[in-house]
Short mmCIF file of C-alpha atoms and ligand atoms in Angstrom, two decimals:
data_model
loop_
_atom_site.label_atom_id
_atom_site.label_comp_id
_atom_site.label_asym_id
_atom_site.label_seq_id
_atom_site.Cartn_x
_atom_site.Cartn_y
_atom_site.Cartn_z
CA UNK A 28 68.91 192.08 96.35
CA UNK A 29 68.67 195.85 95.84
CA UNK A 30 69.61 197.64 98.69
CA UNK A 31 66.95 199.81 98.43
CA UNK A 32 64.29 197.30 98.10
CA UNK A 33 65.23 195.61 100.92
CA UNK A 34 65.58 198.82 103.19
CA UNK A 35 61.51 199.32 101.80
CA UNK A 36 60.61 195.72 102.85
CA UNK A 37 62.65 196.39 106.01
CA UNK A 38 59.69 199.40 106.83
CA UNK A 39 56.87 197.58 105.42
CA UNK A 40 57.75 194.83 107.92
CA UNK A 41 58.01 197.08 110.91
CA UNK A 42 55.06 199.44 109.50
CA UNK A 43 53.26 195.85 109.94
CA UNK A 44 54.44 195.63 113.61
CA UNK A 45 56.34 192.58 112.60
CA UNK A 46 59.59 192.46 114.93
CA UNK A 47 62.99 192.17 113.49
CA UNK A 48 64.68 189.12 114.54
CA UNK A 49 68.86 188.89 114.77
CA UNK A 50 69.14 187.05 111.68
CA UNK A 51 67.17 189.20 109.66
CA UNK A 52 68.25 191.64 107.13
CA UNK A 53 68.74 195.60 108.73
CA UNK A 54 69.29 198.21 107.58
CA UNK A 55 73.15 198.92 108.85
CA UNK A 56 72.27 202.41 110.76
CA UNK A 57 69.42 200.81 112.73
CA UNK A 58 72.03 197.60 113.71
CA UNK A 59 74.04 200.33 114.81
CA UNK A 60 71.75 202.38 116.46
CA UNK A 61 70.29 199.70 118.70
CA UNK A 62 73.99 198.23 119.62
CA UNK A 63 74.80 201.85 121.14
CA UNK A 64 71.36 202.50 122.57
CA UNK A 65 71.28 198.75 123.96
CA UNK A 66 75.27 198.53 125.75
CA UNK A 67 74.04 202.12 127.09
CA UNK A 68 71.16 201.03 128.64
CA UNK A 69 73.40 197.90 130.25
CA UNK A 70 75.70 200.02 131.08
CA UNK A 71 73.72 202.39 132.97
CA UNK A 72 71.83 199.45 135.11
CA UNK A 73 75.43 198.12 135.74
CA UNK A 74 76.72 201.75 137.23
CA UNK A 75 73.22 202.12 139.00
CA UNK A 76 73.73 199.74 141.35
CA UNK A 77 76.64 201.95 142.81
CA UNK A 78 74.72 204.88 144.06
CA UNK A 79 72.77 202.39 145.79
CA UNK A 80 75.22 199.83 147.41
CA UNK A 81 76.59 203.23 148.68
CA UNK A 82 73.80 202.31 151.33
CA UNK A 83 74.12 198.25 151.83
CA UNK A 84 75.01 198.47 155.25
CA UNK A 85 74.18 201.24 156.43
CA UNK A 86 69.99 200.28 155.75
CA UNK A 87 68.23 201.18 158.36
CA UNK A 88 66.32 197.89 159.09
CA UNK A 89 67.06 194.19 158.02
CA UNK A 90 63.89 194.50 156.23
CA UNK A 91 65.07 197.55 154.00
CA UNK A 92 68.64 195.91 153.67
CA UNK A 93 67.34 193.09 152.10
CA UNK A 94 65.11 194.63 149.91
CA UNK A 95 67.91 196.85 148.42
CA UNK A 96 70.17 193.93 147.81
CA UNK A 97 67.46 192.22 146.14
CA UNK A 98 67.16 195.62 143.90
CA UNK A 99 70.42 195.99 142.97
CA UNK A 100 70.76 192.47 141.56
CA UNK A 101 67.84 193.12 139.80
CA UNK A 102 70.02 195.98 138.23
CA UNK A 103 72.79 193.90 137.66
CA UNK A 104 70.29 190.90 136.01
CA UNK A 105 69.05 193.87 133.40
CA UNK A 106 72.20 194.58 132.49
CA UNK A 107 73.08 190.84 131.61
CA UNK A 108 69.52 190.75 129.81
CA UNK A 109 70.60 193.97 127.58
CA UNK A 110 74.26 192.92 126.99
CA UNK A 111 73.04 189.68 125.77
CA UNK A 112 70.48 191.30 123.45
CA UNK A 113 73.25 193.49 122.16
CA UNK A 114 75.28 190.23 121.05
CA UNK A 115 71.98 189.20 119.42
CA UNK A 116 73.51 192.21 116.81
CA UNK A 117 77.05 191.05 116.49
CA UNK A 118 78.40 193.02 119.42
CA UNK A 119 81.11 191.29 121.48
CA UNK A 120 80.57 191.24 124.90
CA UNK A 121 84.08 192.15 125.93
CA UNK A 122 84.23 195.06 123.60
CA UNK A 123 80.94 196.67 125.38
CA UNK A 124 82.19 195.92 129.13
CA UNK A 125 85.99 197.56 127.83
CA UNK A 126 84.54 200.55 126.00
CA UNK A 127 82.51 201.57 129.63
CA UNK A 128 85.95 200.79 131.36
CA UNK A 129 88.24 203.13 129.08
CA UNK A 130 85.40 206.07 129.74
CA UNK A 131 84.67 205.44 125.38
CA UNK A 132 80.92 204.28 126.08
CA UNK A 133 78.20 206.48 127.76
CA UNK A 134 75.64 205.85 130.61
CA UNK A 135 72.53 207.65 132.08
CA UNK A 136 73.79 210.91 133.41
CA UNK A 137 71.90 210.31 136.77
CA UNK A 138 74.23 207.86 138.17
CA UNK A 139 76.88 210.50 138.18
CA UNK A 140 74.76 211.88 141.58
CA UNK A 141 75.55 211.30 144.87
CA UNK A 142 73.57 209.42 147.47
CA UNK A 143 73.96 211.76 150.59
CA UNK A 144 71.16 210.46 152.80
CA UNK A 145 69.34 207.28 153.01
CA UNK A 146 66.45 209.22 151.64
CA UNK A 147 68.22 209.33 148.87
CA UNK A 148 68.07 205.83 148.10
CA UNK A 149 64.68 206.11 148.22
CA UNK A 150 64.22 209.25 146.16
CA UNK A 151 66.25 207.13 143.62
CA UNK A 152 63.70 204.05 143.43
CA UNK A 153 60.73 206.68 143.18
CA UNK A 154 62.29 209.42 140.67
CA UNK A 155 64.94 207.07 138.79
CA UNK A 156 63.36 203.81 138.55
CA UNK A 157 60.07 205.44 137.97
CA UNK A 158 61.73 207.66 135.12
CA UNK A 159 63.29 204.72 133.68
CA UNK A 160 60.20 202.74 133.81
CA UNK A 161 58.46 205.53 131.29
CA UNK A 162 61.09 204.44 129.04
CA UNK A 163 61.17 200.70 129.29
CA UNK A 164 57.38 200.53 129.23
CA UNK A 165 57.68 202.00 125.63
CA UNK A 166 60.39 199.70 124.65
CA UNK A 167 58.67 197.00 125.51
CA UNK A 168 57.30 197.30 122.08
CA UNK A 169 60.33 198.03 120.19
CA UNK A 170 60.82 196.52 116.55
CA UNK A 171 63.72 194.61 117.41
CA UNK A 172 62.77 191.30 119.05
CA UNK A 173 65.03 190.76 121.70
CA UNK A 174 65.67 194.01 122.58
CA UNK A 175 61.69 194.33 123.61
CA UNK A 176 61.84 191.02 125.34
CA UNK A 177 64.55 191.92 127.25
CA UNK A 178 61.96 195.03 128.72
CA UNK A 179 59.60 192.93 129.39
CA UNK A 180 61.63 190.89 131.94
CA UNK A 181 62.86 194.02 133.07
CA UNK A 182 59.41 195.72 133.64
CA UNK A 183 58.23 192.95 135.41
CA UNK A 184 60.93 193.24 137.90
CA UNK A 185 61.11 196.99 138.03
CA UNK A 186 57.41 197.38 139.62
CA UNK A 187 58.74 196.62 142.84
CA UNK A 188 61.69 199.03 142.44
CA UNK A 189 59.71 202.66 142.53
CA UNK A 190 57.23 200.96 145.08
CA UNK A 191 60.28 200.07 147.59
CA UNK A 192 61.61 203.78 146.94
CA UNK A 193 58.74 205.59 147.33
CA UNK A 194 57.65 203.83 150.33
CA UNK A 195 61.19 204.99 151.93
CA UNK A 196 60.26 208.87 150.93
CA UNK A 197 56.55 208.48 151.98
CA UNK A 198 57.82 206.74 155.53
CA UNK A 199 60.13 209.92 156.10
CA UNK A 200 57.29 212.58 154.81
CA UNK A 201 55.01 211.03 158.05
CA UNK A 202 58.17 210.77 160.54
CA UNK A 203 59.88 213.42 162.17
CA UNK A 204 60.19 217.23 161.12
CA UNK A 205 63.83 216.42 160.25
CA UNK A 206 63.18 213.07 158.46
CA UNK A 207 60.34 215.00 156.14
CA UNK A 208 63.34 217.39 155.54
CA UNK A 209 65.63 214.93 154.60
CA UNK A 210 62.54 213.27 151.84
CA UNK A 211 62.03 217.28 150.79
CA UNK A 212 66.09 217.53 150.17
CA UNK A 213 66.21 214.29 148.60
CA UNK A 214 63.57 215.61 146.13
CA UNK A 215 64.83 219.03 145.87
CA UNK A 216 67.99 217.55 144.70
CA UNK A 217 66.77 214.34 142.62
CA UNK A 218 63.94 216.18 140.82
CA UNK A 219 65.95 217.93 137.98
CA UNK A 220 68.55 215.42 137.03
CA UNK A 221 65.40 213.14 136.87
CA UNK A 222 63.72 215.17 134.14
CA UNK A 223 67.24 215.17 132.43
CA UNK A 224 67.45 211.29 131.87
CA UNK A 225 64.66 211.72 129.39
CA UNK A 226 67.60 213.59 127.25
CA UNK A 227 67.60 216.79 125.52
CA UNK A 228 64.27 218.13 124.16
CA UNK A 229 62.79 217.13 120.80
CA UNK A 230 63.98 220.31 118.94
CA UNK A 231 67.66 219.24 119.90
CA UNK A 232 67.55 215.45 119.47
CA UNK A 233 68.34 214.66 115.53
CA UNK A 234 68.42 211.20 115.91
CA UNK A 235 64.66 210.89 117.15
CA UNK A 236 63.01 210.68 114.05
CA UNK A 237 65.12 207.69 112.32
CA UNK A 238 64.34 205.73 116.01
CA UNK A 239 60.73 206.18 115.91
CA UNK A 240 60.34 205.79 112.01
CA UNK A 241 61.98 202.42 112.96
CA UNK A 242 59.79 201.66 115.88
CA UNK A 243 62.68 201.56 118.23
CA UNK A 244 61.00 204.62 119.94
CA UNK A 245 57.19 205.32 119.92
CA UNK A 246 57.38 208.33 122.62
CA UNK A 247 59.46 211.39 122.03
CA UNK A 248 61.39 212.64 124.85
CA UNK A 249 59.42 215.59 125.60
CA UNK A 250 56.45 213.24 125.57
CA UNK A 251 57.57 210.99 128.03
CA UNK A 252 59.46 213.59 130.26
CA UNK A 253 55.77 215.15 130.52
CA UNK A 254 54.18 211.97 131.28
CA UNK A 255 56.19 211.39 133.85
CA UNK A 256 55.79 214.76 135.19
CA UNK A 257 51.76 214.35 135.35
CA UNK A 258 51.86 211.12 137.56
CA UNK A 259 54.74 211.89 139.90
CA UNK A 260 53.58 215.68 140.41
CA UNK A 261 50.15 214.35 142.16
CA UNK A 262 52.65 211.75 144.14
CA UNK A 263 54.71 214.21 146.17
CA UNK A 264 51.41 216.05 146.69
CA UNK A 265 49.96 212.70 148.57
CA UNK A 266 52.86 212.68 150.56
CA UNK A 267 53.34 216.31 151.94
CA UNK A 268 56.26 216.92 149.46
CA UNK A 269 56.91 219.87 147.41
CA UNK A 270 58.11 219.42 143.76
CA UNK A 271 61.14 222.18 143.58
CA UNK A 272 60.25 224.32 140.42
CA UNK A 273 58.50 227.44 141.54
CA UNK A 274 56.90 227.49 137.52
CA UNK A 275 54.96 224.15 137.68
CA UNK A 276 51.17 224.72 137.90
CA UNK A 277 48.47 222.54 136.02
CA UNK A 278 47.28 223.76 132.46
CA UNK A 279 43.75 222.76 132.40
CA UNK A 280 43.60 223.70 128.63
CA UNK A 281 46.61 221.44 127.68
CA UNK A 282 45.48 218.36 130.20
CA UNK A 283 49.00 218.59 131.28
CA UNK A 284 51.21 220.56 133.53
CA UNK A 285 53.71 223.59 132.89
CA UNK A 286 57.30 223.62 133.86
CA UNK A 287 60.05 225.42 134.23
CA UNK A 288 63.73 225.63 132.13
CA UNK A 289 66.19 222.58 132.73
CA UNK A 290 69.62 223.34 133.13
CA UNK A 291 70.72 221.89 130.08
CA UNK A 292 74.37 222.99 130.65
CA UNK A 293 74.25 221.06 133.89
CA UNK A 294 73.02 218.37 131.65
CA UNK A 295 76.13 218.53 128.99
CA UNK A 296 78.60 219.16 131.60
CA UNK A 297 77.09 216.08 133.31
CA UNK A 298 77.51 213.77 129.81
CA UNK A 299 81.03 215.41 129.12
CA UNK A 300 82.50 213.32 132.90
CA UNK A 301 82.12 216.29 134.72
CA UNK A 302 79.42 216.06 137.16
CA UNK A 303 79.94 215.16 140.94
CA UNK A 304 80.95 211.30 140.64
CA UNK A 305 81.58 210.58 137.11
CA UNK A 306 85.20 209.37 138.13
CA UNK A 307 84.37 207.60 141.17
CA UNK A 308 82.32 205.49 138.96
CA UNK A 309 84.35 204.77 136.47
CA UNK A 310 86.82 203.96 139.00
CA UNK A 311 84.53 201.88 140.98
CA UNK A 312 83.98 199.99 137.96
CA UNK A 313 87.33 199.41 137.03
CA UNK A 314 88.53 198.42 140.64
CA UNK A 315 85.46 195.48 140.41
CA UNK A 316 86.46 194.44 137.00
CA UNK A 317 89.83 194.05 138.05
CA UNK A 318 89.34 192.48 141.28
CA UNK A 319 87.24 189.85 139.79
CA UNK A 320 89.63 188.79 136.87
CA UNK A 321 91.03 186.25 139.29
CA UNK A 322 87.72 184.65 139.52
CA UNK A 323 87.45 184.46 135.22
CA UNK A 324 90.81 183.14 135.22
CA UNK A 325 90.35 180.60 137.49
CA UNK A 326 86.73 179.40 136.18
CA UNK A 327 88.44 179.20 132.19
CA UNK A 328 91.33 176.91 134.05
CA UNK A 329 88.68 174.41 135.86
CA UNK A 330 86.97 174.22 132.97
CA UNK A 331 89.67 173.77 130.57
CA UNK A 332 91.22 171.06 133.13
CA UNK A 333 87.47 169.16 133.11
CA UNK A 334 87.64 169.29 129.37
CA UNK A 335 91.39 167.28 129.58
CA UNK A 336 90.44 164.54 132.24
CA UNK A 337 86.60 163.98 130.40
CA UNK A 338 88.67 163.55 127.42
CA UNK A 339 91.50 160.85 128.71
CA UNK B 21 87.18 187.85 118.31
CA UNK B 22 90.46 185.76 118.81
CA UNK B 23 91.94 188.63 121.29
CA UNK B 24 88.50 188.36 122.58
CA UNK B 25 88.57 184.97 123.37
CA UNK B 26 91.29 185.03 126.31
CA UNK B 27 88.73 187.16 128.13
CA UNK B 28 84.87 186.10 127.17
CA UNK B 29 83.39 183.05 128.53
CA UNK B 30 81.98 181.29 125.65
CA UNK B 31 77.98 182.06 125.12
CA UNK B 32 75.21 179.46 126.14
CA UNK B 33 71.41 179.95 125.03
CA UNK B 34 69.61 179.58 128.64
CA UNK B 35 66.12 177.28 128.01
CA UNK B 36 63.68 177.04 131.04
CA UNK B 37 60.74 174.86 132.06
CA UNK B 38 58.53 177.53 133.69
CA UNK B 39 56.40 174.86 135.41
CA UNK B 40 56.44 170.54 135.55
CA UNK B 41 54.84 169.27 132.11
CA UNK B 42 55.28 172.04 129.78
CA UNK B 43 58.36 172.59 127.08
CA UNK B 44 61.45 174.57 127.96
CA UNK B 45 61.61 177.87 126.47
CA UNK B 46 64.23 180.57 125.28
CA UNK B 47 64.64 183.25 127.79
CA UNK B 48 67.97 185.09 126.23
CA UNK B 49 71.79 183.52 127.02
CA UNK B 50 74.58 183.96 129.71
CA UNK B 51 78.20 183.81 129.41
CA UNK B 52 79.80 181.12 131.30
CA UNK B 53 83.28 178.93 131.44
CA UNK B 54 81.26 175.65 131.53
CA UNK B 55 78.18 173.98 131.55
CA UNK B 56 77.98 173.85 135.26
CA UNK B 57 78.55 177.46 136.10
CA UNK B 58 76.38 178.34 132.80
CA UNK B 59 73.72 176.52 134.75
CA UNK B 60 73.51 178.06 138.18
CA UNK B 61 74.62 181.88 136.12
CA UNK B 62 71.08 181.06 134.41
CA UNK B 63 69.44 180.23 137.45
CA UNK B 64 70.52 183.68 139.18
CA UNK B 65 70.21 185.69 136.24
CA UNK B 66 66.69 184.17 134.95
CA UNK B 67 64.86 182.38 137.78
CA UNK B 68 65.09 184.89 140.88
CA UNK B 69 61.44 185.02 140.97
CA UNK B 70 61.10 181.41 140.86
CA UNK B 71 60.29 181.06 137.20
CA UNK B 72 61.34 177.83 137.04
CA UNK B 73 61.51 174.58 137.52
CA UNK B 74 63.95 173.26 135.20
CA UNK B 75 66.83 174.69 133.16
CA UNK B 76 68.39 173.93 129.81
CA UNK B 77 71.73 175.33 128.35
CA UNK B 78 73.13 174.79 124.96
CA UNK B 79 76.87 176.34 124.03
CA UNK B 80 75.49 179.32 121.26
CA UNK B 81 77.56 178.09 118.53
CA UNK B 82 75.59 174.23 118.70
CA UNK B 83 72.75 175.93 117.52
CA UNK B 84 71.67 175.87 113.74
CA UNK B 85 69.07 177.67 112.54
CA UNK B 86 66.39 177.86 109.66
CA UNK B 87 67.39 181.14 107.42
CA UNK B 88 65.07 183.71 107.57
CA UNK B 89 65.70 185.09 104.01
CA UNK B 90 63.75 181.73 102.69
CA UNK B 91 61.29 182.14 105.30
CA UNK B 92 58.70 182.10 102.33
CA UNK B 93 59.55 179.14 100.32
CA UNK B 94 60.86 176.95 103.55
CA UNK B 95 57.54 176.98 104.93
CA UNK B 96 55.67 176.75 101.70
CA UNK B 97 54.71 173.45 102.25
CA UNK B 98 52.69 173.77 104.69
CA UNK B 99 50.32 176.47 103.39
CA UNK B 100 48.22 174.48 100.74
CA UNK B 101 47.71 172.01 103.12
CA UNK B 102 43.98 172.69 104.29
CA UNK B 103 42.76 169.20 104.58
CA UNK B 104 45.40 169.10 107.97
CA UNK B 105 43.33 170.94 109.92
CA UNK B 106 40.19 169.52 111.40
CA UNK B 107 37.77 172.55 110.14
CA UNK B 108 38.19 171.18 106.64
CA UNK B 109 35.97 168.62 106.92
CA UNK B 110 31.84 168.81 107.02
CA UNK B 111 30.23 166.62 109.38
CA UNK B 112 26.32 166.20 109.75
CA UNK B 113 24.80 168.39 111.62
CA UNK B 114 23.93 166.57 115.49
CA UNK B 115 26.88 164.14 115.03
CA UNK B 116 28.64 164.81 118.47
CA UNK B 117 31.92 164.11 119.71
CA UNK B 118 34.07 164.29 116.87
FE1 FE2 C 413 66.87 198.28 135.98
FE1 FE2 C 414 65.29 199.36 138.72
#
């Protein structure tokens, strides 16, 4: 068929809200554009869990140990749900896990922070989580099929993940005068690279319109990074914190609150590998991946030897 | 793929029985070196909140599949077919149970 036919059936279908399924014709762009949106997203819940296993043992309570252990596997489950959605589009698996290894593929800028205090960690489940939530709650209803499934499971899971952050932050705001500083400095330092992992504004993000024209976005960045602004704004406010940007202040008119610049160079730098931990990630990973090679190795041979003595 | 395949465990399609009496149902897939490990990789990946009660795996490539660019014709069949559902039929009014 007509190429051009078929890319105009392509839109009628996901004009219809019809989701595209892997076996389905696409056009080649939008295959391409959801395998690199898709092994990024993996990719970042895969490298999130490092910030936070930066505090496995060192939780203060069984109780709070636990529940970050249970958070971070959560973390690593969402990136097995996205890097099996991405082989839904003819991506290989090994290709995905060795273009994050070599430094080729990117990941959410956040992750290259680091996690100074235990506040921290919770700052991370309320400002991270919650910012990635924003997103995942839209793509929930992305055209392609299994991609939006995929966020479903996820959202489910990732309810608990702000709630178990914020409680850490709101416990510190009501304890001593130096634990509310440590939630204030956790803020102070989280709150900007939070508002960055909504990516660059609308005017400077050309690939925007082709992803919501396709239904793989419905929000704009600028649209989200504002929503999330409203609801976490009034949060730190219930708590006793202060949100660091001396230019925030309600706009009654708009429904919405004012803000001030993001460093946007801080932002670039960030994406190029140079922020604070971009190579102790990327060596982290790399250490794991090799470390655990005897463990593939060994799991192919048992099988293959099963295989042989099912077979005589 | 063939350079791939030293490294990648081969792909399984992960099925699971959410609670006793009703069908197993596709939840995504999981790499794995066997059916065994496939099994309990499906179980930790899929079923941490106890989502189910039973799981099915099935390697990938055992899978065939109806193609959707006959989607219209393959199903055809079915469409003209009225008289298949129950609503088709008139029954007198204060007949009950039926
Ligand atoms: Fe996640
Ligand atoms: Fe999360």
């Amino acid at each position: 068929m007509d190429e051009n036919i078929l890319l105009e059936n392509f839109q009628k279908k996901v004009d219809a809200e019809i989701k595209v399924e892997p076996k389905d014709w696409m056009p080649e762009k939008y295959r391409k554009t959801l395998i690199r949106q898709i092994s990024q997203h993996a990719h970042s819940e895969v490298v999130g869990m490092l910030p936070e296993a930066n505090w496995l043992t060192r939780a203060p309570s069984l109780r709070r140990k636990m529940i970050l252990l249970a958070k971070i596997q959560d973390e690593a489950g969402h990136g097995l749900y996205l890097y099996s959605s991405a082989e839904t589009l003819g991506a290989d698996r090994q290709d995905l896990i060795e273009e994050l290894l070599s430094g080729k593929a990117k990941y959410s800028s956040i992750f290259n922070y680091p996690t100074l205090t235990w506040a921290d960690i919770g700052a991370v489940g309320w400002l991270v989580d919650g910012a990635a939530i924003m997103n995942q709650v839209m793509l929930t209803r992305a055209s392609y099929g299994p991609y939006a499934r995929a966020m479903v499971r996820i959202c489910k899971e990732e309810s608990f993940h702000q709630r178990q952050g914020f409680e850490i932050v709101a416990n510190l705001a009501n304890g001593t005068p130096e634990q509310k500083e440590m939630a204030q400095d956790a803020l102070n330092r989280w709150w900007w690279p939070s508002l960055m992992m909504f990516g660059p504004t609308d005017d400077n993000s050309p690939n925007s319109a082709l992803s919501m024209k396709w239904k793989i976005k419905r929000k704009s960045n600028d649209e989200l990074r504002q929503d999330f602004i409203d609801r976490t704004v009034q949060q730190a406010e219930a708590i006793g914190l202060t949100v660091p940007d001396k230019d925030l202040k309600w706009n009654e008119e708009k429904g919405h609150y004012d803000f001030g610049t993001i460093n946007w160079d801080e932002f670039f730098e960030v994406i190029k590998g140079n922020g604070p931990c971009n190579q102790e990630r990327l060596s982290a990973r790399q250490e794991a991946y090799n470390k655990g090679s005897w463990v593939r190795e060994a799991a192919k041979a048992y099988a293959a030897k099963k295989q042989v003595s099912k077979a005589a | 793929m063939s350079q791939n395949e030293k490294t990648n465990w081969p792909l399984w399609e992960v099925f699971i029985q959410s609670k006793p009496g009703l069908s197993h149902k596709h939840v995504g897939s999981i790499h794995a070196a066997d059916a065994q490990s496939a099994i309990e990789n499906a179980r930790d990946v899929y079923t941490r909140r106890s989502e189910g009660t039973s799981i099915w795996v099935v390697p990938a490539n055992a899978i065939s599949a109806s193609s959707p660019d006959d989607e219209g014709e393959f199903f055809e069949p079915a469409n003209d077919k009225v008289y298949r559902h129950p609503t088709f039929y008139n029954i007198p009014k204060g007949v009950k149970y039926l």
